[in-house]
Amino acid sequence: MKKPSLRTIFISLSLLIILINPNPVTAHFFPNISAIPSSLIPKSTIWDAFNNLVGCRKGQKSEGLSKLKKYLHYFGYLNNSYSDFSDDFDDRLEAAVKTYQLNFNLKATGELDAPTLSHIVLPRCGNSDVVNGTSTMNSGKPNGGGNSTFHTVAHYSFFPNRPRWPPSKSELTYAFLPENELSGAVRGVFGRAFERWSEVTPLTFREVAAFGRADIKIGFLSRDHGDGEPFDGVLGTLAHAFSPPNGRFHLDGEENWLIDGNFLNGSPRSAVDLESVAVHEIGHVLGLGHSSVEGAIMYPTISSGQRKVELANDDIMGVQELYGSNPNYNGSVSLTPRGERDTSGASRVEFSLLAGRMLLPWSLLLLRLFV
């Protein structure tokens, strides 16, 4: 039987990519805050209604708790066996709220107090914080033992089974979904975001034109886009990414993305710094999970109008555990290495509802032809 030509295979692969990404969009990019039209600035976000639940505790019934349960289920705090999505505040919801509070360094009361709800409504990464009952953020982990004055336990984490790009892939290529038709300025934001990680690891990153052949495939998509993790419009979940070596990196095209990071003149609630989100999601693409260190790039939430692009010690130690250090990196870290952490109980590797999701076997066969 005659083998298909490379041209035939490439056309088939292109059709496959369209099927995998059914909802590419022309995303909203703005050079600065003042350029965002008032029509794109929402009066409220999908999670703002949670603020009406202030003071709710176990034993009470309140309208809106069912939606909060769905939020906590989505991010792993209520596992897949949970089915009571009523407005009743039950024991499982109280436990989920306590875990959330521990993960985000809040007082673990189990009650929906104002600080907890203020945090819940923040824009965030779409990857989950708890997987199969195991927190991805080392919730409640204490500082180091007798020398805690000088060392802090690291809180970085990984996908289950610690996937990473193979040692033979010291250079990773990335490409953008052609339908997005991104400008050079937008692509440059991603280039800077990749440089943050190459500065501290032996990895290098190179943009290529062939989307189907790239190791990392970046796309701005909307709503249900075929990977089981739909986006939700302005704010809410901003982006998500898959574990190595999958390489898929999706951003919500309905957000108002700022490409210059200038927040000096104030910012509307809908302004999201593109580079900050890109640096975070690249951490996921490389194999890192979420961290409970608020200053870390891998912390799951980011406020509208906030810019956070510098890797923290926690981020650096995590990625260097997977890939080693850039020989030219002279930075120092003071965190306790992972080998010295308490690793009793469940594995500290973690992550998302996205972890383990793979393309269909027949699609993988096509993709491998270009690796």
mmCIF file of C-alpha atoms in Angstrom:
data_model
loop_
_atom_site.group_PDB
_atom_site.id
_atom_site.type_symbol
_atom_site.label_atom_id
_atom_site.label_comp_id
_atom_site.label_asym_id
_atom_site.label_seq_id
_atom_site.Cartn_x
_atom_site.Cartn_y
_atom_site.Cartn_z
ATOM 1 C CA MET A 1 0.000 0.000 0.000
ATOM 2 C CA LYS A 2 1.363 3.410 -0.952
ATOM 3 C CA LYS A 3 2.307 5.582 2.014
ATOM 4 C CA PRO A 4 0.635 9.005 2.217
ATOM 5 C CA SER A 5 2.785 11.948 1.190
ATOM 6 C CA LEU A 6 3.955 14.537 3.677
ATOM 7 C CA ARG A 7 1.586 17.022 2.039
ATOM 8 C CA THR A 8 -1.386 14.706 2.614
ATOM 9 C CA ILE A 9 -0.347 14.125 6.210
ATOM 10 C CA PHE A 10 0.119 17.842 6.834
ATOM 11 C CA ILE A 11 -3.352 18.643 5.442
ATOM 12 C CA SER A 12 -4.854 15.919 7.642
ATOM 13 C CA LEU A 13 -3.023 17.307 10.643
ATOM 14 C CA SER A 14 -4.286 20.806 9.898
ATOM 15 C CA LEU A 15 -7.860 19.523 9.811
ATOM 16 C CA LEU A 16 -7.241 17.736 13.096
ATOM 17 C CA ILE A 17 -6.011 20.931 14.712
ATOM 18 C CA ILE A 18 -9.195 22.704 13.660
ATOM 19 C CA LEU A 19 -11.226 19.930 15.272
ATOM 20 C CA ILE A 20 -9.215 20.161 18.486
ATOM 21 C CA ASN A 21 -9.640 23.944 18.634
ATOM 22 C CA PRO A 22 -13.194 24.585 17.402
ATOM 23 C CA ASN A 23 -13.554 28.110 18.750
ATOM 24 C CA PRO A 24 -10.549 30.259 17.855
ATOM 25 C CA VAL A 25 -11.278 33.939 18.362
ATOM 26 C CA THR A 26 -9.878 37.320 17.539
ATOM 27 C CA ALA A 27 -8.803 38.201 21.072
ATOM 28 C CA HIS A 28 -9.071 41.637 22.688
ATOM 29 C CA PHE A 29 -5.599 43.223 22.904
ATOM 30 C CA PHE A 30 -4.981 46.775 24.072
ATOM 31 C CA PRO A 31 -1.718 48.747 24.298
ATOM 32 C CA ASN A 32 -2.856 50.482 27.487
ATOM 33 C CA ILE A 33 -5.755 50.842 29.876
ATOM 34 C CA SER A 34 -7.232 53.953 28.301
ATOM 35 C CA ALA A 35 -7.626 52.084 25.008
ATOM 36 C CA ILE A 36 -10.208 49.674 26.453
ATOM 37 C CA PRO A 37 -13.656 50.818 25.316
ATOM 38 C CA SER A 38 -16.265 51.226 28.025
ATOM 39 C CA SER A 39 -18.484 48.705 26.254
ATOM 40 C CA LEU A 40 -15.961 45.963 27.104
ATOM 41 C CA ILE A 41 -15.727 46.800 30.798
ATOM 42 C CA PRO A 42 -18.239 44.606 32.644
ATOM 43 C CA LYS A 43 -20.337 45.916 35.500
ATOM 44 C CA SER A 44 -19.931 42.585 37.283
ATOM 45 C CA THR A 45 -18.236 39.220 36.803
ATOM 46 C CA ILE A 46 -19.589 35.700 36.967
ATOM 47 C CA TRP A 47 -18.304 35.176 40.525
ATOM 48 C CA ASP A 48 -19.305 38.499 42.085
ATOM 49 C CA ALA A 49 -22.567 37.007 43.365
ATOM 50 C CA PHE A 50 -20.519 34.924 45.822
ATOM 51 C CA ASN A 51 -20.031 38.096 47.873
ATOM 52 C CA ASN A 52 -23.665 37.746 48.955
ATOM 53 C CA LEU A 53 -22.695 34.621 50.899
ATOM 54 C CA VAL A 54 -20.649 36.451 53.546
ATOM 55 C CA GLY A 55 -21.173 34.819 56.937
ATOM 56 C CA CYS A 56 -22.588 31.520 55.674
ATOM 57 C CA ARG A 57 -21.559 28.498 57.711
ATOM 58 C CA LYS A 58 -22.342 24.807 58.164
ATOM 59 C CA GLY A 59 -25.990 24.050 58.812
ATOM 60 C CA GLN A 60 -27.340 27.035 56.913
ATOM 61 C CA LYS A 61 -29.111 27.205 53.584
ATOM 62 C CA SER A 62 -28.495 30.158 51.298
ATOM 63 C CA GLU A 63 -29.202 30.883 47.645
ATOM 64 C CA GLY A 64 -25.974 30.726 45.678
ATOM 65 C CA LEU A 65 -24.257 27.947 47.648
ATOM 66 C CA SER A 66 -24.993 25.524 44.815
ATOM 67 C CA LYS A 67 -22.925 27.670 42.427
ATOM 68 C CA LEU A 68 -20.133 27.957 44.975
ATOM 69 C CA LYS A 69 -20.098 24.170 45.283
ATOM 70 C CA LYS A 70 -19.673 23.933 41.511
ATOM 71 C CA TYR A 71 -16.764 26.395 41.712
ATOM 72 C CA LEU A 72 -15.057 24.353 44.442
ATOM 73 C CA HIS A 73 -15.772 21.139 42.537
ATOM 74 C CA TYR A 74 -14.213 22.585 39.376
ATOM 75 C CA PHE A 75 -10.972 23.399 41.189
ATOM 76 C CA GLY A 76 -10.860 20.042 43.000
ATOM 77 C CA TYR A 77 -11.969 20.970 46.513
ATOM 78 C CA LEU A 78 -15.062 18.773 46.160
ATOM 79 C CA ASN A 79 -14.154 15.514 44.475
ATOM 80 C CA ASN A 80 -15.951 13.753 41.652
ATOM 81 C CA SER A 81 -18.004 11.618 44.033
ATOM 82 C CA TYR A 82 -19.737 14.691 45.418
ATOM 83 C CA SER A 83 -23.243 15.134 44.019
ATOM 84 C CA ASP A 84 -25.215 17.376 46.421
ATOM 85 C CA PHE A 85 -25.207 20.666 44.522
ATOM 86 C CA SER A 86 -28.014 22.112 46.607
ATOM 87 C CA ASP A 87 -27.968 25.372 48.554
ATOM 88 C CA ASP A 88 -27.308 23.502 51.824
ATOM 89 C CA PHE A 89 -24.038 24.154 53.678
ATOM 90 C CA ASP A 90 -23.034 20.580 54.564
ATOM 91 C CA ASP A 91 -19.983 18.964 56.173
ATOM 92 C CA ARG A 92 -18.248 18.398 52.822
ATOM 93 C CA LEU A 93 -18.603 22.045 51.865
ATOM 94 C CA GLU A 94 -17.166 23.127 55.212
ATOM 95 C CA ALA A 95 -14.136 20.847 54.692
ATOM 96 C CA ALA A 96 -13.687 22.188 51.159
ATOM 97 C CA VAL A 97 -13.779 25.781 52.393
ATOM 98 C CA LYS A 98 -11.183 24.995 55.077
ATOM 99 C CA THR A 99 -8.849 23.458 52.499
ATOM 100 C CA TYR A 100 -9.284 26.494 50.262
ATOM 101 C CA GLN A 101 -8.505 28.798 53.188
ATOM 102 C CA LEU A 102 -5.366 26.847 54.055
ATOM 103 C CA ASN A 103 -4.193 26.893 50.440
ATOM 104 C CA PHE A 104 -4.501 30.659 50.263
ATOM 105 C CA ASN A 105 -3.086 31.370 53.714
ATOM 106 C CA LEU A 106 -6.425 32.431 55.173
ATOM 107 C CA LYS A 107 -7.794 31.626 58.615
ATOM 108 C CA ALA A 108 -9.225 28.110 58.303
ATOM 109 C CA THR A 109 -12.630 28.641 59.885
ATOM 110 C CA GLY A 110 -14.719 26.755 57.333
ATOM 111 C CA GLU A 111 -16.982 29.804 57.259
ATOM 112 C CA LEU A 112 -17.481 32.011 54.224
ATOM 113 C CA ASP A 113 -16.035 35.138 55.767
ATOM 114 C CA ALA A 114 -15.251 38.313 53.829
ATOM 115 C CA PRO A 115 -11.514 37.601 53.267
ATOM 116 C CA THR A 116 -12.318 34.156 51.843
ATOM 117 C CA LEU A 117 -14.983 35.397 49.462
ATOM 118 C CA SER A 118 -12.854 38.363 48.413
ATOM 119 C CA HIS A 119 -10.243 35.853 47.305
ATOM 120 C CA ILE A 120 -12.666 33.465 45.619
ATOM 121 C CA VAL A 121 -13.912 36.161 43.236
ATOM 122 C CA LEU A 122 -10.398 36.991 41.950
ATOM 123 C CA PRO A 123 -9.492 36.039 38.371
ATOM 124 C CA ARG A 124 -7.414 32.881 38.316
ATOM 125 C CA CYS A 125 -5.811 30.070 36.383
ATOM 126 C CA GLY A 126 -8.244 27.390 35.220
ATOM 127 C CA ASN A 127 -6.076 24.507 36.458
ATOM 128 C CA SER A 128 -7.291 22.893 39.665
ATOM 129 C CA ASP A 129 -5.738 23.209 43.120
ATOM 130 C CA VAL A 130 -6.657 19.739 44.438
ATOM 131 C CA VAL A 131 -6.379 16.443 42.561
ATOM 132 C CA ASN A 132 -7.887 13.224 43.863
ATOM 133 C CA GLY A 133 -8.113 14.684 47.337
ATOM 134 C CA THR A 134 -4.479 15.843 47.429
ATOM 135 C CA SER A 135 -3.849 19.572 47.640
ATOM 136 C CA THR A 136 -1.577 20.921 44.928
ATOM 137 C CA MET A 137 -0.506 23.828 47.089
ATOM 138 C CA ASN A 138 0.900 22.139 50.217
ATOM 139 C CA SER A 139 -1.948 23.623 52.217
ATOM 140 C CA GLY A 140 -1.084 24.208 55.832
ATOM 141 C CA LYS A 141 2.510 23.029 55.486
ATOM 142 C CA PRO A 142 4.645 24.488 58.285
ATOM 143 C CA ASN A 143 7.905 26.297 57.849
ATOM 144 C CA GLY A 144 11.125 24.355 58.260
ATOM 145 C CA GLY A 145 12.044 22.762 61.565
ATOM 146 C CA GLY A 146 14.543 24.135 64.055
ATOM 147 C CA ASN A 147 16.152 26.445 61.521
ATOM 148 C CA SER A 148 12.909 28.029 60.348
ATOM 149 C CA THR A 149 14.396 31.446 61.088
ATOM 150 C CA PHE A 150 16.659 30.949 58.102
ATOM 151 C CA HIS A 151 14.713 28.652 55.820
ATOM 152 C CA THR A 152 11.168 28.424 54.502
ATOM 153 C CA VAL A 153 9.741 25.165 53.215
ATOM 154 C CA ALA A 154 9.224 25.302 49.465
ATOM 155 C CA HIS A 155 5.649 25.043 48.246
ATOM 156 C CA TYR A 156 6.139 24.344 44.559
ATOM 157 C CA SER A 157 4.475 21.243 43.154
ATOM 158 C CA PHE A 158 4.232 19.131 40.017
ATOM 159 C CA PHE A 159 1.721 17.257 37.908
ATOM 160 C CA PRO A 160 1.021 13.660 38.989
ATOM 161 C CA ASN A 161 4.014 11.445 38.217
ATOM 162 C CA ARG A 162 6.200 14.519 37.647
ATOM 163 C CA PRO A 163 6.073 14.703 33.834
ATOM 164 C CA ARG A 164 8.737 16.858 32.200
ATOM 165 C CA TRP A 165 10.105 17.443 28.732
ATOM 166 C CA PRO A 166 12.748 14.803 27.917
ATOM 167 C CA PRO A 167 16.437 15.723 28.290
ATOM 168 C CA SER A 168 16.817 15.510 24.522
ATOM 169 C CA LYS A 169 14.454 18.500 24.179
ATOM 170 C CA SER A 170 16.647 21.283 25.512
ATOM 171 C CA GLU A 171 15.123 23.598 22.881
ATOM 172 C CA LEU A 172 11.332 23.782 22.847
ATOM 173 C CA THR A 173 9.499 25.329 19.933
ATOM 174 C CA TYR A 174 6.262 27.250 20.244
ATOM 175 C CA ALA A 175 3.694 28.498 17.746
ATOM 176 C CA PHE A 176 0.429 30.406 17.758
ATOM 177 C CA LEU A 177 -2.926 29.275 16.428
ATOM 178 C CA PRO A 178 -2.948 30.792 12.908
ATOM 179 C CA GLU A 179 -6.598 31.842 13.150
ATOM 180 C CA ASN A 180 -5.736 34.244 15.988
ATOM 181 C CA GLU A 181 -3.562 36.330 13.622
ATOM 182 C CA LEU A 182 -1.482 37.768 16.463
ATOM 183 C CA SER A 183 0.592 40.904 15.970
ATOM 184 C CA GLY A 184 4.324 41.079 16.516
ATOM 185 C CA ALA A 185 3.723 43.025 19.729
ATOM 186 C CA VAL A 186 1.585 40.246 21.172
ATOM 187 C CA ARG A 187 4.012 37.521 20.107
ATOM 188 C CA GLY A 188 6.784 39.556 21.716
ATOM 189 C CA VAL A 189 4.990 39.395 25.062
ATOM 190 C CA PHE A 190 5.161 35.610 24.928
ATOM 191 C CA GLY A 191 8.810 35.749 23.897
ATOM 192 C CA ARG A 192 9.603 37.737 27.051
ATOM 193 C CA ALA A 193 7.559 35.320 29.148
ATOM 194 C CA PHE A 194 9.527 32.336 27.847
ATOM 195 C CA GLU A 195 12.789 34.164 28.579
ATOM 196 C CA ARG A 196 11.844 34.323 32.271
ATOM 197 C CA TRP A 197 12.102 30.541 32.439
ATOM 198 C CA SER A 198 15.111 30.134 30.130
ATOM 199 C CA GLU A 199 17.111 32.492 32.356
ATOM 200 C CA VAL A 200 17.025 29.985 35.223
ATOM 201 C CA THR A 201 17.061 26.640 33.348
ATOM 202 C CA PRO A 202 19.059 25.045 30.498
ATOM 203 C CA LEU A 203 15.929 25.250 28.313
ATOM 204 C CA THR A 204 15.641 27.575 25.338
ATOM 205 C CA PHE A 205 12.493 28.476 23.416
ATOM 206 C CA ARG A 206 12.071 29.327 19.751
ATOM 207 C CA GLU A 207 9.001 30.549 17.884
ATOM 208 C CA VAL A 208 8.158 28.633 14.716
ATOM 209 C CA ALA A 209 5.502 29.190 12.085
ATOM 210 C CA ALA A 210 4.268 25.594 11.795
ATOM 211 C CA PHE A 211 1.624 25.261 14.498
ATOM 212 C CA GLY A 212 1.232 21.515 14.035
ATOM 213 C CA ARG A 213 4.956 20.862 14.485
ATOM 214 C CA ALA A 214 5.527 23.028 17.553
ATOM 215 C CA ASP A 215 6.146 21.524 20.979
ATOM 216 C CA ILE A 216 4.017 24.227 22.613
ATOM 217 C CA LYS A 217 0.790 25.276 20.891
ATOM 218 C CA ILE A 218 -0.672 28.594 22.047
ATOM 219 C CA GLY A 219 -4.197 29.663 21.226
ATOM 220 C CA PHE A 220 -6.765 32.256 22.254
ATOM 221 C CA LEU A 221 -10.082 30.418 22.411
ATOM 222 C CA SER A 222 -13.538 30.999 23.814
ATOM 223 C CA ARG A 223 -16.137 29.197 25.897
ATOM 224 C CA ASP A 224 -16.314 25.459 25.127
ATOM 225 C CA HIS A 225 -13.291 24.866 22.912
ATOM 226 C CA GLY A 226 -13.077 21.089 22.921
ATOM 227 C CA ASP A 227 -10.714 20.198 25.761
ATOM 228 C CA GLY A 228 -13.277 19.736 28.530
ATOM 229 C CA GLU A 229 -12.307 22.984 30.277
ATOM 230 C CA PRO A 230 -14.531 25.746 28.856
ATOM 231 C CA PHE A 231 -13.745 29.395 29.409
ATOM 232 C CA ASP A 232 -16.312 31.708 30.969
ATOM 233 C CA GLY A 233 -15.996 35.165 29.461
ATOM 234 C CA VAL A 234 -14.432 38.273 30.994
ATOM 235 C CA LEU A 235 -12.458 37.488 34.170
ATOM 236 C CA GLY A 236 -13.228 34.249 35.993
ATOM 237 C CA THR A 237 -10.755 31.709 34.583
ATOM 238 C CA LEU A 238 -8.122 33.382 32.429
ATOM 239 C CA ALA A 239 -6.130 30.507 30.939
ATOM 240 C CA HIS A 240 -5.060 26.909 31.411
ATOM 241 C CA ALA A 241 -2.298 24.630 30.200
ATOM 242 C CA PHE A 242 -1.529 20.922 29.938
ATOM 243 C CA SER A 243 1.328 18.913 31.401
ATOM 244 C CA PRO A 244 4.443 17.901 29.414
ATOM 245 C CA PRO A 245 4.782 16.751 26.741
ATOM 246 C CA ASN A 246 1.265 17.752 25.637
ATOM 247 C CA GLY A 247 2.194 21.401 25.204
ATOM 248 C CA ARG A 248 -1.308 22.885 24.790
ATOM 249 C CA PHE A 249 -1.632 26.400 26.244
ATOM 250 C CA HIS A 250 -5.008 28.118 25.988
ATOM 251 C CA LEU A 251 -6.053 31.647 26.918
ATOM 252 C CA ASP A 252 -9.548 33.095 27.090
ATOM 253 C CA GLY A 253 -9.947 35.284 24.027
ATOM 254 C CA GLU A 254 -12.766 37.251 25.631
ATOM 255 C CA GLU A 255 -10.513 38.856 28.223
ATOM 256 C CA ASN A 256 -9.232 42.402 27.825
ATOM 257 C CA TRP A 257 -5.528 41.675 27.506
ATOM 258 C CA LEU A 258 -3.000 44.460 28.080
ATOM 259 C CA ILE A 259 0.292 44.087 26.260
ATOM 260 C CA ASP A 260 2.360 46.892 27.794
ATOM 261 C CA GLY A 261 1.845 46.162 31.503
ATOM 262 C CA ASN A 262 1.385 49.838 32.353
ATOM 263 C CA PHE A 263 -0.961 50.082 35.335
ATOM 264 C CA LEU A 264 0.309 53.394 36.671
ATOM 265 C CA ASN A 265 -2.876 55.301 35.915
ATOM 266 C CA GLY A 266 -5.261 52.898 37.570
ATOM 267 C CA SER A 267 -7.066 50.059 35.864
ATOM 268 C CA PRO A 268 -10.598 48.956 35.178
ATOM 269 C CA ARG A 269 -11.594 45.643 36.671
ATOM 270 C CA SER A 270 -11.369 43.935 33.332
ATOM 271 C CA ALA A 271 -7.710 44.712 32.521
ATOM 272 C CA VAL A 272 -5.483 41.607 32.578
ATOM 273 C CA ASP A 273 -1.727 41.737 32.082
ATOM 274 C CA LEU A 274 -0.924 39.251 29.317
ATOM 275 C CA GLU A 275 2.711 38.661 30.242
ATOM 276 C CA SER A 276 1.831 37.863 33.872
ATOM 277 C CA VAL A 277 -0.624 35.165 32.798
ATOM 278 C CA ALA A 278 1.729 33.850 30.111
ATOM 279 C CA VAL A 279 4.608 33.384 32.562
ATOM 280 C CA HIS A 280 2.296 31.452 34.911
ATOM 281 C CA GLU A 281 0.930 29.139 32.225
ATOM 282 C CA ILE A 282 4.402 28.423 30.819
ATOM 283 C CA GLY A 283 5.236 27.119 34.289
ATOM 284 C CA HIS A 284 2.410 24.605 33.824
ATOM 285 C CA VAL A 285 3.630 23.708 30.319
ATOM 286 C CA LEU A 286 7.015 22.887 31.878
ATOM 287 C CA GLY A 287 5.463 20.680 34.559
ATOM 288 C CA LEU A 288 4.923 22.950 37.564
ATOM 289 C CA GLY A 289 1.709 23.027 39.546
ATOM 290 C CA HIS A 290 0.312 25.685 41.834
ATOM 291 C CA SER A 291 2.083 27.174 44.845
ATOM 292 C CA SER A 292 0.648 28.606 48.060
ATOM 293 C CA VAL A 293 3.386 31.271 48.104
ATOM 294 C CA GLU A 294 1.515 34.455 47.274
ATOM 295 C CA GLY A 295 4.538 36.114 45.673
ATOM 296 C CA ALA A 296 5.236 33.133 43.401
ATOM 297 C CA ILE A 297 4.374 33.153 39.721
ATOM 298 C CA MET A 298 2.677 29.783 40.241
ATOM 299 C CA TYR A 299 0.195 31.195 42.769
ATOM 300 C CA PRO A 300 -3.209 30.521 41.136
ATOM 301 C CA THR A 301 -4.863 33.958 41.338
ATOM 302 C CA ILE A 302 -4.013 37.400 40.040
ATOM 303 C CA SER A 303 -5.924 40.599 40.595
ATOM 304 C CA SER A 304 -7.238 42.559 37.650
ATOM 305 C CA GLY A 305 -4.730 45.315 36.939
ATOM 306 C CA GLN A 306 -1.869 43.458 38.655
ATOM 307 C CA ARG A 307 1.463 42.804 36.955
ATOM 308 C CA LYS A 308 3.570 39.897 38.243
ATOM 309 C CA VAL A 309 6.261 38.587 35.898
ATOM 310 C CA GLU A 310 9.374 37.995 38.022
ATOM 311 C CA LEU A 311 10.024 34.412 39.097
ATOM 312 C CA ALA A 312 10.143 33.940 42.852
ATOM 313 C CA ASN A 313 12.542 31.600 44.641
ATOM 314 C CA ASP A 314 9.745 29.048 44.935
ATOM 315 C CA ASP A 315 9.225 29.023 41.159
ATOM 316 C CA ILE A 316 12.949 28.778 40.473
ATOM 317 C CA MET A 317 13.530 25.885 42.849
ATOM 318 C CA GLY A 318 10.595 23.974 41.399
ATOM 319 C CA VAL A 319 11.592 24.292 37.749
ATOM 320 C CA GLN A 320 15.249 23.626 38.533
ATOM 321 C CA GLU A 321 14.290 20.411 40.297
ATOM 322 C CA LEU A 322 12.833 19.267 36.991
ATOM 323 C CA TYR A 323 15.467 20.611 34.578
ATOM 324 C CA GLY A 324 18.498 21.815 36.495
ATOM 325 C CA SER A 325 19.955 25.313 36.466
ATOM 326 C CA ASN A 326 21.080 27.517 33.620
ATOM 327 C CA PRO A 327 24.922 27.444 33.837
ATOM 328 C CA ASN A 328 24.888 31.247 33.640
ATOM 329 C CA TYR A 329 22.318 31.680 36.402
ATOM 330 C CA ASN A 330 23.933 33.275 39.461
ATOM 331 C CA GLY A 331 20.833 33.775 41.572
ATOM 332 C CA SER A 332 20.609 32.359 45.060
ATOM 333 C CA VAL A 333 17.656 30.798 46.833
ATOM 334 C CA SER A 334 17.034 30.350 50.531
ATOM 335 C CA LEU A 335 14.212 27.857 50.441
ATOM 336 C CA THR A 336 14.562 24.368 51.845
ATOM 337 C CA PRO A 337 15.167 21.944 48.944
ATOM 338 C CA ARG A 338 12.388 19.502 48.170
ATOM 339 C CA GLY A 339 14.452 16.562 49.410
ATOM 340 C CA GLU A 340 14.420 18.051 52.903
ATOM 341 C CA ARG A 341 10.675 18.628 52.991
ATOM 342 C CA ASP A 342 8.182 16.496 54.854
ATOM 343 C CA THR A 343 6.868 14.161 52.191
ATOM 344 C CA SER A 344 4.781 11.905 54.414
ATOM 345 C CA GLY A 345 1.345 10.902 53.233
ATOM 346 C CA ALA A 346 0.105 11.544 49.742
ATOM 347 C CA SER A 347 2.476 12.622 47.029
ATOM 348 C CA ARG A 348 2.955 16.370 46.724
ATOM 349 C CA VAL A 349 2.750 16.211 42.994
ATOM 350 C CA GLU A 350 -0.460 17.680 41.823
ATOM 351 C CA PHE A 351 -2.493 19.505 39.454
ATOM 352 C CA SER A 352 -5.265 19.940 37.360
ATOM 353 C CA LEU A 353 -8.392 18.454 36.022
ATOM 354 C CA LEU A 354 -6.421 18.884 32.833
ATOM 355 C CA ALA A 355 -3.635 16.537 33.921
ATOM 356 C CA GLY A 356 -3.643 13.201 32.164
ATOM 357 C CA ARG A 357 -6.015 14.338 29.449
ATOM 358 C CA MET A 358 -4.520 13.299 26.144
ATOM 359 C CA LEU A 359 -5.410 13.670 22.517
ATOM 360 C CA LEU A 360 -7.133 10.738 20.910
ATOM 361 C CA PRO A 361 -4.669 7.960 19.961
ATOM 362 C CA TRP A 362 -5.216 8.450 16.240
ATOM 363 C CA SER A 363 -4.478 12.142 16.558
ATOM 364 C CA LEU A 364 -1.300 11.442 18.507
ATOM 365 C CA LEU A 365 -0.056 9.245 15.678
ATOM 366 C CA LEU A 366 -0.358 12.169 13.292
ATOM 367 C CA LEU A 367 1.303 14.578 15.693
ATOM 368 C CA ARG A 368 4.249 12.263 16.264
ATOM 369 C CA LEU A 369 5.084 12.339 12.586
ATOM 370 C CA PHE A 370 6.212 15.919 13.093
ATOM 371 C CA VAL A 371 8.167 15.521 16.312
#
